Amino acid sequence: IRLAGDVTQLTDSQQITLLALIREALSNVREHSSAESVQITISSAPTGVRAQVTDDGCGFDPETTLVSAARAGRLGLVGMHERVRMLGGLTRIDSRPGGPTVISATLPPWPSDQP
C-alpha cells in the first residue's frame, strides 16, 4: 500500500467510495485472478485524488466480463463505476487475458464544508 499527499482532507463520501472500490477490487483479485501480489496506491493532490489497484493475476477481457457479469446479476464492477461517477470521477479497468489488471479511479477535488 502506498499513500501520497494529504488523504486526511478527503470527504466522507470520497473515503467511502474509495474504500468500496478497493474492497471490490481485492475481492475480485481473491476470487478470480490467481494473483501473487497486489499493489494499492492512493494519491491526493489539490487537483483531486487517484486510487489504483494493480495485480499480477491472470487478467480478463473487461468488456465481455462486464457484460456477462451484469447479465448474471453480479454488479460489483458496475457498482464500482457508478460510485465514482456519482462523485464526478472516472474509473478505468485495464486488463487483458494473461494479465496484469489495473483498476484506477480519479475523483475531482470536493469543496470542504469547513471554513
PDB file of C-alpha atoms in Angstrom:
ATOM      1  CA  ILE A   1       0.000   0.000   0.000  1.00  0.00           C
ATOM      2  CA  ARG A   2       1.309   3.422  -0.945  1.00  0.00           C
ATOM      3  CA  LEU A   3      -0.182   6.723   0.171  1.00  0.00           C
ATOM      4  CA  ALA A   4       0.883  10.095  -1.191  1.00  0.00           C
ATOM      5  CA  GLY A   5      -0.376  13.540  -0.346  1.00  0.00           C
ATOM      6  CA  ASP A   6      -2.769  14.603   2.375  1.00  0.00           C
ATOM      7  CA  VAL A   7      -5.507  11.969   2.355  1.00  0.00           C
ATOM      8  CA  THR A   8      -6.912  13.350   5.611  1.00  0.00           C
ATOM      9  CA  GLN A   9      -8.635  16.078   3.598  1.00  0.00           C
ATOM     10  CA  LEU A  10     -10.860  13.639   1.691  1.00  0.00           C
ATOM     11  CA  THR A  11     -14.570  13.974   2.326  1.00  0.00           C
ATOM     12  CA  ASP A  12     -16.513  11.155   3.955  1.00  0.00           C
ATOM     13  CA  SER A  13     -18.113  10.391   0.583  1.00  0.00           C
ATOM     14  CA  GLN A  14     -14.721  10.176  -1.108  1.00  0.00           C
ATOM     15  CA  GLN A  15     -13.349   7.918   1.618  1.00  0.00           C
ATOM     16  CA  ILE A  16     -16.352   5.584   1.456  1.00  0.00           C
ATOM     17  CA  THR A  17     -16.230   5.461  -2.348  1.00  0.00           C
ATOM     18  CA  LEU A  18     -12.507   4.679  -2.423  1.00  0.00           C
ATOM     19  CA  LEU A  19     -12.878   2.050   0.289  1.00  0.00           C
ATOM     20  CA  ALA A  20     -15.709   0.375  -1.641  1.00  0.00           C
ATOM     21  CA  LEU A  21     -13.670   0.412  -4.854  1.00  0.00           C
ATOM     22  CA  ILE A  22     -10.606  -1.081  -3.170  1.00  0.00           C
ATOM     23  CA  ARG A  23     -12.711  -3.666  -1.322  1.00  0.00           C
ATOM     24  CA  GLU A  24     -14.398  -4.788  -4.558  1.00  0.00           C
ATOM     25  CA  ALA A  25     -11.099  -4.872  -6.443  1.00  0.00           C
ATOM     26  CA  LEU A  26      -9.468  -7.000  -3.722  1.00  0.00           C
ATOM     27  CA  SER A  27     -12.470  -9.320  -3.613  1.00  0.00           C
ATOM     28  CA  ASN A  28     -12.179  -9.837  -7.372  1.00  0.00           C
ATOM     29  CA  VAL A  29      -8.444 -10.463  -7.075  1.00  0.00           C
ATOM     30  CA  ARG A  30      -9.056 -13.094  -4.401  1.00  0.00           C
ATOM     31  CA  GLU A  31     -11.896 -14.817  -6.265  1.00  0.00           C
ATOM     32  CA  HIS A  32     -10.763 -14.660  -9.879  1.00  0.00           C
ATOM     33  CA  SER A  33      -7.189 -13.598 -10.581  1.00  0.00           C
ATOM     34  CA  SER A  34      -4.767 -16.157  -9.111  1.00  0.00           C
ATOM     35  CA  ALA A  35      -2.542 -13.151  -8.358  1.00  0.00           C
ATOM     36  CA  GLU A  36       0.561 -13.460  -6.244  1.00  0.00           C
ATOM     37  CA  SER A  37       0.755  -9.762  -5.415  1.00  0.00           C
ATOM     38  CA  VAL A  38      -1.431  -6.673  -5.322  1.00  0.00           C
ATOM     39  CA  GLN A  39      -0.374  -3.049  -5.090  1.00  0.00           C
ATOM     40  CA  ILE A  40      -2.719  -0.305  -3.848  1.00  0.00           C
ATOM     41  CA  THR A  41      -1.798   3.327  -4.418  1.00  0.00           C
ATOM     42  CA  ILE A  42      -3.777   6.352  -3.260  1.00  0.00           C
ATOM     43  CA  SER A  43      -2.531   9.836  -4.042  1.00  0.00           C
ATOM     44  CA  SER A  44      -4.168  13.118  -3.128  1.00  0.00           C
ATOM     45  CA  ALA A  45      -3.328  16.500  -4.603  1.00  0.00           C
ATOM     46  CA  PRO A  46      -5.099  19.846  -4.980  1.00  0.00           C
ATOM     47  CA  THR A  47      -6.334  18.585  -8.375  1.00  0.00           C
ATOM     48  CA  GLY A  48      -8.114  15.573  -6.841  1.00  0.00           C
ATOM     49  CA  VAL A  49      -7.477  12.050  -5.642  1.00  0.00           C
ATOM     50  CA  ARG A  50      -6.415   8.969  -7.550  1.00  0.00           C
ATOM     51  CA  ALA A  51      -6.613   5.360  -6.417  1.00  0.00           C
ATOM     52  CA  GLN A  52      -5.134   2.402  -8.235  1.00  0.00           C
ATOM     53  CA  VAL A  53      -5.235  -1.341  -7.569  1.00  0.00           C
ATOM     54  CA  THR A  54      -2.803  -3.424  -9.625  1.00  0.00           C
ATOM     55  CA  ASP A  55      -2.495  -7.194  -9.540  1.00  0.00           C
ATOM     56  CA  ASP A  56      -0.241  -9.664 -11.324  1.00  0.00           C
ATOM     57  CA  GLY A  57      -3.011 -12.196 -11.907  1.00  0.00           C
ATOM     58  CA  CYS A  58      -4.391 -13.899 -14.990  1.00  0.00           C
ATOM     59  CA  GLY A  59      -6.282 -10.851 -16.293  1.00  0.00           C
ATOM     60  CA  PHE A  60      -9.518 -10.773 -18.276  1.00  0.00           C
ATOM     61  CA  ASP A  61     -11.295  -9.026 -21.144  1.00  0.00           C
ATOM     62  CA  PRO A  62     -13.042  -6.123 -19.358  1.00  0.00           C
ATOM     63  CA  GLU A  63     -15.787  -5.546 -21.936  1.00  0.00           C
ATOM     64  CA  THR A  64     -17.045  -9.125 -22.161  1.00  0.00           C
ATOM     65  CA  THR A  65     -16.610  -9.655 -18.417  1.00  0.00           C
ATOM     66  CA  LEU A  66     -18.678  -6.556 -17.548  1.00  0.00           C
ATOM     67  CA  VAL A  67     -21.494  -7.628 -19.875  1.00  0.00           C
ATOM     68  CA  SER A  68     -21.610 -11.247 -18.719  1.00  0.00           C
ATOM     69  CA  ALA A  69     -21.343 -10.272 -15.021  1.00  0.00           C
ATOM     70  CA  ALA A  70     -24.208  -7.776 -15.364  1.00  0.00           C
ATOM     71  CA  ARG A  71     -26.375 -10.361 -17.143  1.00  0.00           C
ATOM     72  CA  ALA A  72     -25.700 -12.797 -14.285  1.00  0.00           C
ATOM     73  CA  GLY A  73     -26.652 -10.157 -11.704  1.00  0.00           C
ATOM     74  CA  ARG A  74     -23.085  -9.686 -10.454  1.00  0.00           C
ATOM     75  CA  LEU A  75     -22.768  -5.917 -10.330  1.00  0.00           C
ATOM     76  CA  GLY A  76     -19.509  -5.356  -8.425  1.00  0.00           C
ATOM     77  CA  LEU A  77     -17.606  -3.802 -11.319  1.00  0.00           C
ATOM     78  CA  VAL A  78     -20.643  -1.794 -12.435  1.00  0.00           C
ATOM     79  CA  GLY A  79     -21.174  -0.565  -8.862  1.00  0.00           C
ATOM     80  CA  MET A  80     -17.540   0.465  -8.711  1.00  0.00           C
ATOM     81  CA  HIS A  81     -18.007   2.672 -11.776  1.00  0.00           C
ATOM     82  CA  GLU A  82     -21.284   4.146 -10.504  1.00  0.00           C
ATOM     83  CA  ARG A  83     -19.987   5.099  -7.047  1.00  0.00           C
ATOM     84  CA  VAL A  84     -17.081   7.006  -8.568  1.00  0.00           C
ATOM     85  CA  ARG A  85     -19.242   8.576 -11.281  1.00  0.00           C
ATOM     86  CA  MET A  86     -21.695   9.902  -8.676  1.00  0.00           C
ATOM     87  CA  LEU A  87     -18.849  11.971  -7.198  1.00  0.00           C
ATOM     88  CA  GLY A  88     -17.855  13.336 -10.607  1.00  0.00           C
ATOM     89  CA  GLY A  89     -14.973  10.913 -11.091  1.00  0.00           C
ATOM     90  CA  LEU A  90     -13.851   8.349 -13.613  1.00  0.00           C
ATOM     91  CA  THR A  91     -12.991   4.674 -13.301  1.00  0.00           C
ATOM     92  CA  ARG A  92     -10.823   2.712 -15.681  1.00  0.00           C
ATOM     93  CA  ILE A  93     -10.173  -1.013 -15.906  1.00  0.00           C
ATOM     94  CA  ASP A  94      -7.106  -2.028 -17.878  1.00  0.00           C
ATOM     95  CA  SER A  95      -6.692  -5.760 -18.286  1.00  0.00           C
ATOM     96  CA  ARG A  96      -6.246  -8.480 -20.848  1.00  0.00           C
ATOM     97  CA  PRO A  97      -6.149 -12.255 -20.679  1.00  0.00           C
ATOM     98  CA  GLY A  98      -2.739 -13.129 -19.252  1.00  0.00           C
ATOM     99  CA  GLY A  99      -2.732 -10.027 -17.030  1.00  0.00           C
ATOM    100  CA  PRO A 100      -1.958  -7.772 -15.357  1.00  0.00           C
ATOM    101  CA  THR A 101      -5.097  -5.936 -14.232  1.00  0.00           C
ATOM    102  CA  VAL A 102      -5.105  -2.279 -13.214  1.00  0.00           C
ATOM    103  CA  ILE A 103      -8.227  -0.662 -11.780  1.00  0.00           C
ATOM    104  CA  SER A 104      -7.946   3.082 -11.322  1.00  0.00           C
ATOM    105  CA  ALA A 105     -10.269   5.827 -10.215  1.00  0.00           C
ATOM    106  CA  THR A 106      -9.912   9.580 -10.136  1.00  0.00           C
ATOM    107  CA  LEU A 107     -12.089  11.902  -8.096  1.00  0.00           C
ATOM    108  CA  PRO A 108     -12.116  15.676  -8.513  1.00  0.00           C
ATOM    109  CA  PRO A 109     -11.436  17.913  -5.524  1.00  0.00           C
ATOM    110  CA  TRP A 110     -14.524  18.368  -3.426  1.00  0.00           C
ATOM    111  CA  PRO A 111     -15.375  21.628  -1.702  1.00  0.00           C
ATOM    112  CA  SER A 112     -14.765  21.393   2.017  1.00  0.00           C
ATOM    113  CA  ASP A 113     -17.601  22.212   4.367  1.00  0.00           C
ATOM    114  CA  GLN A 114     -15.052  23.570   6.843  1.00  0.00           C
ATOM    115  CA  PRO A 115     -14.467  27.365   6.982  1.00  0.00           C
TER     116      PRO A 115
END
